Short mmCIF file of C-alpha atoms and ligand atoms in Angstrom, two decimals:
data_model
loop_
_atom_site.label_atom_id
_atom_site.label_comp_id
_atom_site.label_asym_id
_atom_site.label_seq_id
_atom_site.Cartn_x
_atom_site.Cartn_y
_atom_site.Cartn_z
CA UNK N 1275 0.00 0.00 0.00
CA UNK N 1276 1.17 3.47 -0.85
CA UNK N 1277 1.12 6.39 1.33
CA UNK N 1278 0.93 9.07 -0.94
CA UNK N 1279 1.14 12.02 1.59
CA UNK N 1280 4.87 11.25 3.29
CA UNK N 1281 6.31 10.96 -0.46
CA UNK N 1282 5.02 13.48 -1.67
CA UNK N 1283 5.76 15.55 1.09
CA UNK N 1284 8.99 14.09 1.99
CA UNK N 1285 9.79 14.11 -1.38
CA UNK N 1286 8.79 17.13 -3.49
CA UNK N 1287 8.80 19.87 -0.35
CA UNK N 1288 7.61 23.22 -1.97
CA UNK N 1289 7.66 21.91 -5.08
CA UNK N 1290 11.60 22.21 -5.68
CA UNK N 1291 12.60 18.25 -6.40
CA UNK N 1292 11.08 16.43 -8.98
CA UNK N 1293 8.46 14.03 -8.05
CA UNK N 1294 9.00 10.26 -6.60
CA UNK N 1295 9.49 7.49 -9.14
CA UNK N 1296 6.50 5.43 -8.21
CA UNK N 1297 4.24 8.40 -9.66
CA UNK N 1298 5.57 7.58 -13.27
CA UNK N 1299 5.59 3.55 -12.91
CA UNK N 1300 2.53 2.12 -10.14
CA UNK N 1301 -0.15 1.20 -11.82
CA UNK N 1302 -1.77 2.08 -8.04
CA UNK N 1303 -1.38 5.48 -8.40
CA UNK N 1304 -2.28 5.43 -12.37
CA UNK N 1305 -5.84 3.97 -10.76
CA UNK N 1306 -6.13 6.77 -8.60
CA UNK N 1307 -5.14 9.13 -11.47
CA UNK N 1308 -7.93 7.80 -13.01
CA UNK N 1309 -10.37 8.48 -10.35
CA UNK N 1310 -8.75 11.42 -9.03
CA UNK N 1311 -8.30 13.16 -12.35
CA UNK N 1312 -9.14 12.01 -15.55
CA UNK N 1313 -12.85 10.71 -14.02
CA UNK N 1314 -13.71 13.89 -12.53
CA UNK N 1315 -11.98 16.81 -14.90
CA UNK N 1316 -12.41 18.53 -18.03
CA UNK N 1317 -10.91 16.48 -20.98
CA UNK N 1318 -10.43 17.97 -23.99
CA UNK N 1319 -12.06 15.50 -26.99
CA UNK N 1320 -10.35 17.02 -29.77
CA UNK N 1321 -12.40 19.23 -32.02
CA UNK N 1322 -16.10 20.26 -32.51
CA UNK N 1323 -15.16 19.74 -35.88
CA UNK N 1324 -15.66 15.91 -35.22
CA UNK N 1325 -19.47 16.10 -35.08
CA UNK N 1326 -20.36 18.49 -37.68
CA UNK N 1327 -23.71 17.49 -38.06
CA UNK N 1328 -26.57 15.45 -35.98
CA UNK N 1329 -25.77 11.79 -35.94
CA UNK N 1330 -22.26 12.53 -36.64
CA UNK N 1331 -20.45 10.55 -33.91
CA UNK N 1332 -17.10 9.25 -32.21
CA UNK N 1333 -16.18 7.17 -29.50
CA UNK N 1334 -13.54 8.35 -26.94
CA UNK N 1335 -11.47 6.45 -24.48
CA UNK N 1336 -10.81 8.41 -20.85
CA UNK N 1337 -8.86 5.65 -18.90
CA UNK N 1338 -11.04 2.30 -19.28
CA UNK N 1339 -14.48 4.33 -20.33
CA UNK N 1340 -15.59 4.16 -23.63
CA UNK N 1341 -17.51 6.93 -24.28
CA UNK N 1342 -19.81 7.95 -27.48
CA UNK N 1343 -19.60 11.36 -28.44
CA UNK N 1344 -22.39 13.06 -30.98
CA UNK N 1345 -24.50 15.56 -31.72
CA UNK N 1346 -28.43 15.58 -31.38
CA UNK N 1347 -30.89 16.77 -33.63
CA UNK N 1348 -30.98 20.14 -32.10
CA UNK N 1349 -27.48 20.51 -32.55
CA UNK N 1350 -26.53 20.05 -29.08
CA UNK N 1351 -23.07 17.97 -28.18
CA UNK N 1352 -24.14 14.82 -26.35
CA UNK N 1353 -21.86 11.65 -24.91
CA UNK N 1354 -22.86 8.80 -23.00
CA UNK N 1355 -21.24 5.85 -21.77
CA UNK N 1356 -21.02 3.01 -24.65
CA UNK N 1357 -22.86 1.08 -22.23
CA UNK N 1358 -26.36 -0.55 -23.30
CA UNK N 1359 -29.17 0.27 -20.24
CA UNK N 1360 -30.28 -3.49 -21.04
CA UNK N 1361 -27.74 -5.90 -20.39
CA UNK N 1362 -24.58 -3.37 -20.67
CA UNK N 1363 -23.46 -4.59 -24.00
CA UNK N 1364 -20.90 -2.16 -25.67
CA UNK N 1365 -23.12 -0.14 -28.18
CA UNK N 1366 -20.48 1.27 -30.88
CA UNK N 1367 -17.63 -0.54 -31.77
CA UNK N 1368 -16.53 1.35 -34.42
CA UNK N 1369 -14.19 4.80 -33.68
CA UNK N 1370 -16.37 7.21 -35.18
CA UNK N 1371 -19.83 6.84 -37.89
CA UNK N 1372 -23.16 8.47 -38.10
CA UNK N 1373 -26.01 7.64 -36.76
CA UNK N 1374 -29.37 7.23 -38.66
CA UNK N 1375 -30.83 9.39 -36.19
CA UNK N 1376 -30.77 6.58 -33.42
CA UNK N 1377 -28.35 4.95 -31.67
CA UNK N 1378 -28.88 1.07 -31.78
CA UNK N 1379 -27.90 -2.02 -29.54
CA UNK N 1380 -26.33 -4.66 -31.72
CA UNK N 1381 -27.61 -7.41 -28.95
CA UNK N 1382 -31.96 -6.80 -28.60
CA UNK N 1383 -32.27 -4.07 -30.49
CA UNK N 1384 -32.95 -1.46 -27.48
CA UNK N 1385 -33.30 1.94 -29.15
CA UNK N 1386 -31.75 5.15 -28.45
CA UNK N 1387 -32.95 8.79 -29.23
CA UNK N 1388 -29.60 11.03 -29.85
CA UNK N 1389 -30.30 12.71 -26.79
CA UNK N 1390 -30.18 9.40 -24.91
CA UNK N 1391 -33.53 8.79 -24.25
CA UNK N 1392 -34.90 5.09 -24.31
CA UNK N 1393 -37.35 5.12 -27.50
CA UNK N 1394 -37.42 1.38 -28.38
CA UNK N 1395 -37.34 -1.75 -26.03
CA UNK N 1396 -38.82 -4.77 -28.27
CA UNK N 1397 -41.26 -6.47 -25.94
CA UNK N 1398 -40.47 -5.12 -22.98
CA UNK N 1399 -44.12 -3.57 -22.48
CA UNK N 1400 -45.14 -7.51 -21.64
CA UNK N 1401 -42.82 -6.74 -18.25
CA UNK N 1402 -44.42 -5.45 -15.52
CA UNK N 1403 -43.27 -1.99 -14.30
CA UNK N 1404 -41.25 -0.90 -17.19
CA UNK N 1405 -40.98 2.31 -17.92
CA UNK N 1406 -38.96 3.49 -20.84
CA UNK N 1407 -37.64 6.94 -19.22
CA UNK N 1408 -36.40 5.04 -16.42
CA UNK N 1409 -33.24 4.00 -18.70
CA UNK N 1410 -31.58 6.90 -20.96
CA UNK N 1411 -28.24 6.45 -21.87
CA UNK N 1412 -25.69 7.38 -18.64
CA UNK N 1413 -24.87 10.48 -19.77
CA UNK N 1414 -21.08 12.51 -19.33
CA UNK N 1415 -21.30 16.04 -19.40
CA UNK N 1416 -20.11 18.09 -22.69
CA UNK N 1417 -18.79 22.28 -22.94
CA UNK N 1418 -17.65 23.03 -26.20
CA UNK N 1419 -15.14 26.11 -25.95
CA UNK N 1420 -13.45 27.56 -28.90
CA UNK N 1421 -14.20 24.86 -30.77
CA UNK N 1422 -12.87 22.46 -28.83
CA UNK N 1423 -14.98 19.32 -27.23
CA UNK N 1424 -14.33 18.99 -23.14
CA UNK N 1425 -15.82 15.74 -21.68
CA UNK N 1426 -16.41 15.55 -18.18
CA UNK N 1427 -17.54 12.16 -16.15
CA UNK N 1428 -17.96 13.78 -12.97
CA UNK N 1429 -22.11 13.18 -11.74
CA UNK N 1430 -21.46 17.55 -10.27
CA UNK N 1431 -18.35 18.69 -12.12
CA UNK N 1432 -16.73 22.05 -11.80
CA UNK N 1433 -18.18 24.32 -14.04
CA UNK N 1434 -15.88 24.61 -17.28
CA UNK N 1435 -15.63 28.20 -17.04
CA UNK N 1436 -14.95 28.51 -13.19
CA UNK N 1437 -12.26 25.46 -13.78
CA UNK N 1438 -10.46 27.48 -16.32
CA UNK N 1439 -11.33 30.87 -15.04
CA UNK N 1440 -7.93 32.75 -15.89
CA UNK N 1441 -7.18 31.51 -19.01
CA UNK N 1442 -11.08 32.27 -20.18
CA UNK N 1443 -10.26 35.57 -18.21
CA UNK N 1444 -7.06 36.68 -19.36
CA UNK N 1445 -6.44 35.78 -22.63
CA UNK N 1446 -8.77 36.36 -25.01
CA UNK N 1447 -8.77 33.28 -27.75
CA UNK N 1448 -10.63 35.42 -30.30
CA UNK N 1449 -7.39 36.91 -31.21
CA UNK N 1450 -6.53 34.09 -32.71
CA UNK N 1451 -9.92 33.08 -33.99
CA UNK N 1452 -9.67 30.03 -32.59
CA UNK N 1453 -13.25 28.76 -32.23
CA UNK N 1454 -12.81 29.41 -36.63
CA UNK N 1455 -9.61 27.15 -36.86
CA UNK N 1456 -9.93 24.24 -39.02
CA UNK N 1457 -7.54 20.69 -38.57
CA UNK N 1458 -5.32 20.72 -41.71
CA UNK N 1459 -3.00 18.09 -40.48
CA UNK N 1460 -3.03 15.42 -37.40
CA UNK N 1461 -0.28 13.27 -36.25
CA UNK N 1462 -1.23 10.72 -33.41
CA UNK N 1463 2.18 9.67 -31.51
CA UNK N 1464 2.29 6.60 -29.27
CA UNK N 1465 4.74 6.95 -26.16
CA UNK N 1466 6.25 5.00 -23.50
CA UNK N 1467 6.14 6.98 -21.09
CA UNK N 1468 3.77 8.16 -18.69
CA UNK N 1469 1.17 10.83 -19.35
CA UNK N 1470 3.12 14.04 -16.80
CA UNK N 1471 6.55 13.67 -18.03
CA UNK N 1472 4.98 15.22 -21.32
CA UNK N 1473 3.66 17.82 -19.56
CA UNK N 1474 6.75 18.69 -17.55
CA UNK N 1475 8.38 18.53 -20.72
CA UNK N 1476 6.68 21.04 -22.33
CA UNK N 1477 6.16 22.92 -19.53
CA UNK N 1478 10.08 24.18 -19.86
CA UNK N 1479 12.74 25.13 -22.51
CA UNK N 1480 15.78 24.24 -19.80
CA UNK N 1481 16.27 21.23 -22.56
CA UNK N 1482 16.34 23.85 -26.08
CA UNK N 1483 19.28 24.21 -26.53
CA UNK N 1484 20.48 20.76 -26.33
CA UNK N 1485 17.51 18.84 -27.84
CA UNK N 1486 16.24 21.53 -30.45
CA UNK N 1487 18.98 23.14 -32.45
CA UNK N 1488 16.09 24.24 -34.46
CA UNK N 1489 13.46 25.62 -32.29
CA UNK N 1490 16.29 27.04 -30.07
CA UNK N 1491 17.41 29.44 -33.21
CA UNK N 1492 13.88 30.36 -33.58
CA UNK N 1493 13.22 31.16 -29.75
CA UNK N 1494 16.15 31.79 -27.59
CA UNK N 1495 15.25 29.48 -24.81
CA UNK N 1496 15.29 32.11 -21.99
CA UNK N 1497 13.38 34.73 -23.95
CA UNK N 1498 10.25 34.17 -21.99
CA UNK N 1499 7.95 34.67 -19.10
CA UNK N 1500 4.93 33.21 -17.20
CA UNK N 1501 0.92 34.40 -17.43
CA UNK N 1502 -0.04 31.78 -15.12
CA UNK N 1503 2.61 30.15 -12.74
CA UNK N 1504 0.28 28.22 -10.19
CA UNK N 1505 -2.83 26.09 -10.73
CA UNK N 1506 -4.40 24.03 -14.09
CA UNK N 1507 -3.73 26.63 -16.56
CA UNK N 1508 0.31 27.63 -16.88
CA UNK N 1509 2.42 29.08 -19.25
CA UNK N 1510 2.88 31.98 -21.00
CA UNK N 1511 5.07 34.04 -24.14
CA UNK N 1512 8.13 32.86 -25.99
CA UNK N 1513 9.54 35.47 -28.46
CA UNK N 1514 10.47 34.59 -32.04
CA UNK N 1515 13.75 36.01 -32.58
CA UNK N 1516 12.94 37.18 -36.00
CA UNK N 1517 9.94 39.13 -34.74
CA UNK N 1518 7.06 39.79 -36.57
CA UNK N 1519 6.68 37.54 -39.87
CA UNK N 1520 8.41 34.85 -38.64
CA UNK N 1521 6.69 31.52 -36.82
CA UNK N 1522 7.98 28.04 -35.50
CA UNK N 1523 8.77 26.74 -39.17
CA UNK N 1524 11.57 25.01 -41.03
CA UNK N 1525 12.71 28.03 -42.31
CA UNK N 1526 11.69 30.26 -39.18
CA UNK N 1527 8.91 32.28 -41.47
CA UNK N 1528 5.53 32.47 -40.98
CA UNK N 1529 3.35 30.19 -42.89
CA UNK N 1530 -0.06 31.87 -43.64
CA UNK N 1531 -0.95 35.58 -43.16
CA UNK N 1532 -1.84 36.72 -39.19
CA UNK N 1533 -4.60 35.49 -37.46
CA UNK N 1534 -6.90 38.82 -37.78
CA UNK N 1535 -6.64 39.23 -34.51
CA UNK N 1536 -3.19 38.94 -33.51
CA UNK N 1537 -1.17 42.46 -34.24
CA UNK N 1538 1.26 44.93 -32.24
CA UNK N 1539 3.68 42.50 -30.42
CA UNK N 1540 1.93 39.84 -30.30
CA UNK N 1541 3.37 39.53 -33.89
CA UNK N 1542 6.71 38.35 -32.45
CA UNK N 1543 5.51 36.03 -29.72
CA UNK N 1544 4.34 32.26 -29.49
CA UNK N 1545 2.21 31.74 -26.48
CA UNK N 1546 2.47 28.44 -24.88
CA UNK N 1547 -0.13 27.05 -22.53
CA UNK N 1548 -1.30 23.77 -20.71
CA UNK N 1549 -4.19 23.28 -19.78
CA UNK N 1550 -4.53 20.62 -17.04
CA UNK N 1551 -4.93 17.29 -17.35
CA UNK N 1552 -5.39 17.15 -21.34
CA UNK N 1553 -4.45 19.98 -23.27
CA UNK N 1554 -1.32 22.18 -24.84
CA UNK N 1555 -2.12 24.97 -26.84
CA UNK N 1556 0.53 26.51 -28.74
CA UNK N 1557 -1.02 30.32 -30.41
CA UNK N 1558 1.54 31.23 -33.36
CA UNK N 1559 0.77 34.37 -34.87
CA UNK N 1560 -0.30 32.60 -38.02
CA UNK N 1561 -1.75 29.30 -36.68
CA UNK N 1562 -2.53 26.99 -33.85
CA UNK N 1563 -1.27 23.66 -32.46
CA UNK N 1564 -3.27 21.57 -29.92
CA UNK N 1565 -1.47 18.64 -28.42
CA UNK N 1566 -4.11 16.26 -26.90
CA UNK N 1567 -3.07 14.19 -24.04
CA UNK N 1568 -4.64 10.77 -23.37
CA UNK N 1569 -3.15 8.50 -20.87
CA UNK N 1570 -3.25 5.25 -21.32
CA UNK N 1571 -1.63 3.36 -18.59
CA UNK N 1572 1.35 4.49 -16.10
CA UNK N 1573 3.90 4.14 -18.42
CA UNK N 1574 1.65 4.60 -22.39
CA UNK N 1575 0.82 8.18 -23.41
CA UNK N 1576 -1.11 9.04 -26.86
CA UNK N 1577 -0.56 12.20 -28.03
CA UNK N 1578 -2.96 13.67 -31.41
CA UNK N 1579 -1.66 17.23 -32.56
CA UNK N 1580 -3.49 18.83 -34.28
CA UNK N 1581 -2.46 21.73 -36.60
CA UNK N 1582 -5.09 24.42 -36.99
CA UNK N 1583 -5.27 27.20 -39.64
CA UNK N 1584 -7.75 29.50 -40.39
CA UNK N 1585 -10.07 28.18 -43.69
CA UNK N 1586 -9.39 32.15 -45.39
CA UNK N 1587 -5.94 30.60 -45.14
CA UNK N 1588 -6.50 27.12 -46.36
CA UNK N 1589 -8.49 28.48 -49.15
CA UNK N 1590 -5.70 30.98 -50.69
CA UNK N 1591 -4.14 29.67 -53.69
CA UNK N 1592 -0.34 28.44 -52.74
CA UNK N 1593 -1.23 27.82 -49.19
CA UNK N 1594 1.76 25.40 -47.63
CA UNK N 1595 0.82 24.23 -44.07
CA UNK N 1596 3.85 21.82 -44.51
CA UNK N 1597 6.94 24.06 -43.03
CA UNK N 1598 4.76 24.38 -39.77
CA UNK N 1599 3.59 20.40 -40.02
CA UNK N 1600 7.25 19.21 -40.63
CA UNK N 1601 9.02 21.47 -37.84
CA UNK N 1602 6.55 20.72 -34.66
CA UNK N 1603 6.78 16.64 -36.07
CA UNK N 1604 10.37 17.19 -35.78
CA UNK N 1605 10.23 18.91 -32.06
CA UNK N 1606 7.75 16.49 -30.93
CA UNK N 1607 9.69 13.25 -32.05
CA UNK N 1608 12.35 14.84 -30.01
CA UNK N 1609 10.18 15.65 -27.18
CA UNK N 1610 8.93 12.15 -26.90
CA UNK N 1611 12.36 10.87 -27.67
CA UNK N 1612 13.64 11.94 -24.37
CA UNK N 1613 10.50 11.90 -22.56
CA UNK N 1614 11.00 7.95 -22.77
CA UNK N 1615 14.10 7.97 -22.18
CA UNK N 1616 13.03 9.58 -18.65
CA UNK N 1617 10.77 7.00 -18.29
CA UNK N 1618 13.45 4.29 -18.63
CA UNK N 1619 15.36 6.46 -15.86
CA UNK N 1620 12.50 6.86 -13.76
CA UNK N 1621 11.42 3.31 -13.45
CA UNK N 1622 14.87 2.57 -12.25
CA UNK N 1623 15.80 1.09 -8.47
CA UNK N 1624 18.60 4.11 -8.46
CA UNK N 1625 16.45 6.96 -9.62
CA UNK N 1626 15.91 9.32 -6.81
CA UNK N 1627 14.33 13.04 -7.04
CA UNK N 1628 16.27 15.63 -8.36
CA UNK N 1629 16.31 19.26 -8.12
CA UNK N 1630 14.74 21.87 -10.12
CA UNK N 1631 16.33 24.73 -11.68
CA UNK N 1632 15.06 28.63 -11.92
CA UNK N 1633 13.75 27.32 -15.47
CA UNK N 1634 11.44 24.51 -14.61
CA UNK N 1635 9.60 26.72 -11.85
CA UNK N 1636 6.26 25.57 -14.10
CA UNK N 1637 7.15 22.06 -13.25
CA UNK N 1638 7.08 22.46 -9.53
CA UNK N 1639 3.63 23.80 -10.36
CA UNK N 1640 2.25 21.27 -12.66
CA UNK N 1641 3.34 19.01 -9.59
CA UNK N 1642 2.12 20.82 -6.60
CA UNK N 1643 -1.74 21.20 -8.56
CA UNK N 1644 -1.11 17.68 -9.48
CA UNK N 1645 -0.41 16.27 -5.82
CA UNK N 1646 -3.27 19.08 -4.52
CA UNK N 1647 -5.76 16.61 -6.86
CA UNK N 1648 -3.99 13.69 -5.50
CA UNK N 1649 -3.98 13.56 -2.17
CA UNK N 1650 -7.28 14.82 -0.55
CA UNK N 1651 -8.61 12.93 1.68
CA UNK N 1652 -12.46 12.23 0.26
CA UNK N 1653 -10.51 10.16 -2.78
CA UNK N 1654 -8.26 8.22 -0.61
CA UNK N 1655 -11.15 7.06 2.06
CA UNK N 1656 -13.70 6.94 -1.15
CA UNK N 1657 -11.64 4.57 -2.83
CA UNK N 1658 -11.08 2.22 0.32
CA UNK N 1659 -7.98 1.04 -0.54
CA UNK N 1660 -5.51 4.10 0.08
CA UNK N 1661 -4.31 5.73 3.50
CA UNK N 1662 -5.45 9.02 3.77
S1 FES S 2821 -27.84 -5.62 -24.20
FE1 FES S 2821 -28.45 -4.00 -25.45
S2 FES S 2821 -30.38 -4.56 -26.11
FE2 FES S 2821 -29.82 -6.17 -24.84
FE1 FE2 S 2822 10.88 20.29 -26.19
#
């Protein structure tokens, strides 16, 4: 058994070491990760782009729920649990479809209205007491935001806005029209390592100028500062060295023309931000990338990116997303290259927490809001298995 509160506190005091091995390797705490974290907070499902119209649908994994994701007839976002109200049988088995307006059980047939009600039970009626409303599709809760899809499995979940209050606040995503962006490319990247060490690892540029020899010309490593330093949302400005015109690109140049709403020096800075526990969003003056963070198991990570232009942009004749596409496939792959590598170093007998420097102040962050979710006591005593 695991007692969470002497290693984290022994171990990561203020925030200044890194955290204790067994919170990259035991599948223990990935369970109460699960419960803790990905079961009860916002997860971002990609975007709204994915259901375009009613009946369009996908299914989503969040730690061992399936979920299926759509859109009902009144346009609404919807998801439920793939789980049939008769006999539980998985409803969808394929990743993503349309429905012809229902949503069918492959075993007896039970029926399903897009908004999850119950609207066909074949002989049921000769059952005493059953009443159709009594079994709607278990339902997850849905915010779309920017045009993004956040899932939430919570039964009372923080609202989305007061969960992401200073980000929604502070920085306002219109600039970059992001609820407008479109997906012009995707890469889905399969890592072994757990799901945090790619947030730490984006979460600082201590590693530039040794793993990026391109990024690092592009943005001097220490060339930036923090909006948010404490809490789910962190991050903040990078400046392009080149200024205005230029972008994270092969060639360090811009790709498209400015978002409309980016101008003044906002022209000469990439904004990098996490959003806790699913979510990077990279604004470039002339595009977007969203990383999309799904862990699998204590030591698997998926990551989709997602490259987002504006259509205007798409549409212009000579358009070439491909400088953009190429250079964040290159920094990722590098990224994830020594994120498993950590992983390897991690899991090992002799690894022991090490300090942080000035430039991974983010980390200790990411780590004290992690270990804040972690360790209070409801969880621990809910769950029955873990000391409080
Ligand atoms: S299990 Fe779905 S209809 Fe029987
Ligand atoms: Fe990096």
């Amino acid at each position: 058994m695991i007692d969470f509160k002497s290693y984290s506190t022994h171990r990561s005091a203020g925030g200044a070491h890194t955290l204790a091995g067994l919170y990259y390797t035991s599948p223990e705490v990935f369970e109460r990760e699960l419960e803790r974290v990905f079961y009860k907070r916002w997860i971002c499902a990609g975007r709204s782009s994915r259901i375009v119209n009613p009946g369009d649908y996908f299914v989503e994994t969040i730690g061992r729920e399936s979920l299926i994701v759509t859109r009902d007839s009144g346009g609404a976002a919807r998801a439920f649990y793939n789980v049939c109200r008769h006999r539980g049988t998985r409803l969808c088995g394929d990743s993503s479809g349309q429905f012809a307006g229902r949503i069918q059980c492959p075993y007896h047939a039970w029926t399903f209205a897009l908004d999850g009600r119950l609207i066909g039970a074949p002989n049921m009626s000769e059952s005493a007491g059953f009443r159709p409303e009594d079994y709607p599709l278990h339902a997850a809760h849905v915010h779309e935001w920017n045009g993004f899809l956040f899932l939430n499995l919570d039964a009372n979940p923080e609202p989305f806005e007061k969960a992401y209050d200073p980000l929604i606040r502070k920085i306002d995503l219109s600039r970059w029209q992001v609820s407008e962006l479109q997906v012009v490319h995707s890469i889905s990247y399969d890592i072994r390592a757990n799901w945090k060490l790619a947030f730490q690892n984006y979460s600082e540029c201590y590693h530039c100028p040794k793993l990026h020899s391109v990024l690092s010309k592009l943005t001097p490593y220490r060339d930036s500062w923090n909006y948010f330093d404490e809490g789910p949302i962190l991050g903040g400005p990078m400046r392009l060295a080149a200024g205005p015109g230029g972008s994270m690109t092969m060639d360090g140049k811009a790709c498209a023309q400015p978002l409309a709403g980016v101008a003044g020096e906002d022209l000469g800075l990439i904004y990098y931000f996490t959003v806790f526990p699913t979510l990077f969003l990279s604004l470039h003056p002339d595009y977007v990338l969203a990383h999309r963070v799904q862990a699998i198991s204590a030591d698997h990570t998926r990551i989709v990116c997602d490259w987002l232009f504006h259509p205007d942009q798409v549409s212009r004749p000579g358009f070439d997303p491909q400088p953009a596409i190429d250079f964040w496939n290159m920094t990722n792959r590098e990224d994830w290259m020594v994120s498993e590598l950590s992983q390897q170093g991690v899991s090992s007998r002799a690894y022991d927490t090490g300090p942080y420097s000035q430039l991974e102040s983010l980390l200790a962050a990411f780590d004290r809001h992690y270990l804040r979710l972690m360790e209070g006591a409801s969880g621990a005593r809910a769950a029955g298995t873990l000391p409080a």
